[in-house]
mmCIF file of C-alpha atoms in Angstrom:
data_model
loop_
_atom_site.group_PDB
_atom_site.id
_atom_site.type_symbol
_atom_site.label_atom_id
_atom_site.label_comp_id
_atom_site.label_asym_id
_atom_site.label_seq_id
_atom_site.Cartn_x
_atom_site.Cartn_y
_atom_site.Cartn_z
ATOM 1 C CA UNK A 7 127.824 92.430 119.347
ATOM 2 C CA UNK A 8 124.292 91.289 119.800
ATOM 3 C CA UNK A 9 122.552 88.785 117.653
ATOM 4 C CA UNK A 10 118.879 88.045 117.412
ATOM 5 C CA UNK A 11 117.834 84.407 117.098
ATOM 6 C CA UNK A 12 114.286 83.036 116.507
ATOM 7 C CA UNK A 13 113.877 80.173 118.883
ATOM 8 C CA UNK A 14 111.175 77.617 120.178
ATOM 9 C CA UNK A 15 112.117 78.342 123.839
ATOM 10 C CA UNK A 16 113.473 81.095 126.020
ATOM 11 C CA UNK A 17 117.029 79.684 126.492
ATOM 12 C CA UNK A 18 120.104 78.462 124.454
ATOM 13 C CA UNK A 19 118.930 74.883 124.687
ATOM 14 C CA UNK A 20 115.968 75.597 122.662
ATOM 15 C CA UNK A 21 115.813 74.807 118.834
ATOM 16 C CA UNK A 22 115.986 77.555 116.366
ATOM 17 C CA UNK A 23 112.649 78.516 114.932
ATOM 18 C CA UNK A 24 112.776 78.654 111.125
ATOM 19 C CA UNK A 25 110.079 81.362 111.300
ATOM 20 C CA UNK A 26 110.908 85.015 112.333
ATOM 21 C CA UNK A 27 107.829 87.075 112.874
ATOM 22 C CA UNK A 28 105.917 83.999 114.215
ATOM 23 C CA UNK A 29 108.693 82.327 116.199
ATOM 24 C CA UNK A 30 107.712 81.502 119.734
ATOM 25 C CA UNK A 31 110.514 83.457 121.344
ATOM 26 C CA UNK A 32 113.140 85.949 120.026
ATOM 27 C CA UNK A 33 116.391 85.824 121.821
ATOM 28 C CA UNK A 34 119.126 88.447 121.990
ATOM 29 C CA UNK A 35 122.384 86.871 122.518
ATOM 30 C CA UNK A 36 125.755 88.507 122.852
ATOM 31 C CA UNK A 37 128.986 87.276 121.158
ATOM 32 C CA UNK A 38 130.027 85.218 124.190
ATOM 33 C CA UNK A 39 126.754 83.161 124.024
ATOM 34 C CA UNK A 40 124.907 84.796 126.771
ATOM 35 C CA UNK A 41 121.255 85.424 126.547
ATOM 36 C CA UNK A 42 120.730 89.107 127.091
ATOM 37 C CA UNK A 43 116.976 89.222 126.537
ATOM 38 C CA UNK A 44 114.234 86.879 125.567
ATOM 39 C CA UNK A 45 110.943 88.124 124.183
ATOM 40 C CA UNK A 46 107.926 86.009 124.396
ATOM 41 C CA UNK A 47 106.434 86.296 120.900
ATOM 42 C CA UNK A 48 103.263 84.331 121.400
ATOM 43 C CA UNK A 49 100.981 87.178 120.659
ATOM 44 C CA UNK A 50 102.316 87.284 117.054
ATOM 45 C CA UNK A 51 102.041 83.551 116.310
ATOM 46 C CA UNK A 52 98.485 83.795 115.284
ATOM 47 C CA UNK A 53 98.361 87.448 113.977
ATOM 48 C CA UNK A 54 96.512 87.984 110.772
ATOM 49 C CA UNK A 55 99.328 90.435 109.703
ATOM 50 C CA UNK A 56 102.280 92.473 110.833
ATOM 51 C CA UNK A 57 104.120 89.788 112.871
ATOM 52 C CA UNK A 58 107.283 90.206 111.091
ATOM 53 C CA UNK A 59 107.067 94.045 111.382
ATOM 54 C CA UNK A 60 106.448 93.906 115.142
ATOM 55 C CA UNK A 61 109.366 91.419 115.626
ATOM 56 C CA UNK A 62 111.735 93.521 113.688
ATOM 57 C CA UNK A 63 110.637 96.735 115.650
ATOM 58 C CA UNK A 64 111.382 95.089 118.938
ATOM 59 C CA UNK A 65 114.786 93.763 117.847
ATOM 60 C CA UNK A 66 115.611 97.349 116.449
ATOM 61 C CA UNK A 67 115.204 98.706 119.970
ATOM 62 C CA UNK A 68 117.897 96.389 121.252
ATOM 63 C CA UNK A 69 120.882 97.490 119.184
ATOM 64 C CA UNK A 70 121.015 94.196 117.486
ATOM 65 C CA UNK A 71 123.856 93.759 114.729
ATOM 66 C CA UNK A 72 122.718 90.501 113.198
ATOM 67 C CA UNK A 73 119.692 88.250 112.781
#
């Protein structure tokens, strides 16, 4: 199972970012705790609108089962 995590960095040692659409990174982690993919979401951090939608669209392409 793949899980999406909003994070302040691109690895498992980074803190969870309380924001979703404006998180610095979005990590896709498998159920064994391995990072499968890390998306640099910096372009959405200062977006006027649509940051959450863009983040959700990226996650939807990764077969994620939980956020």
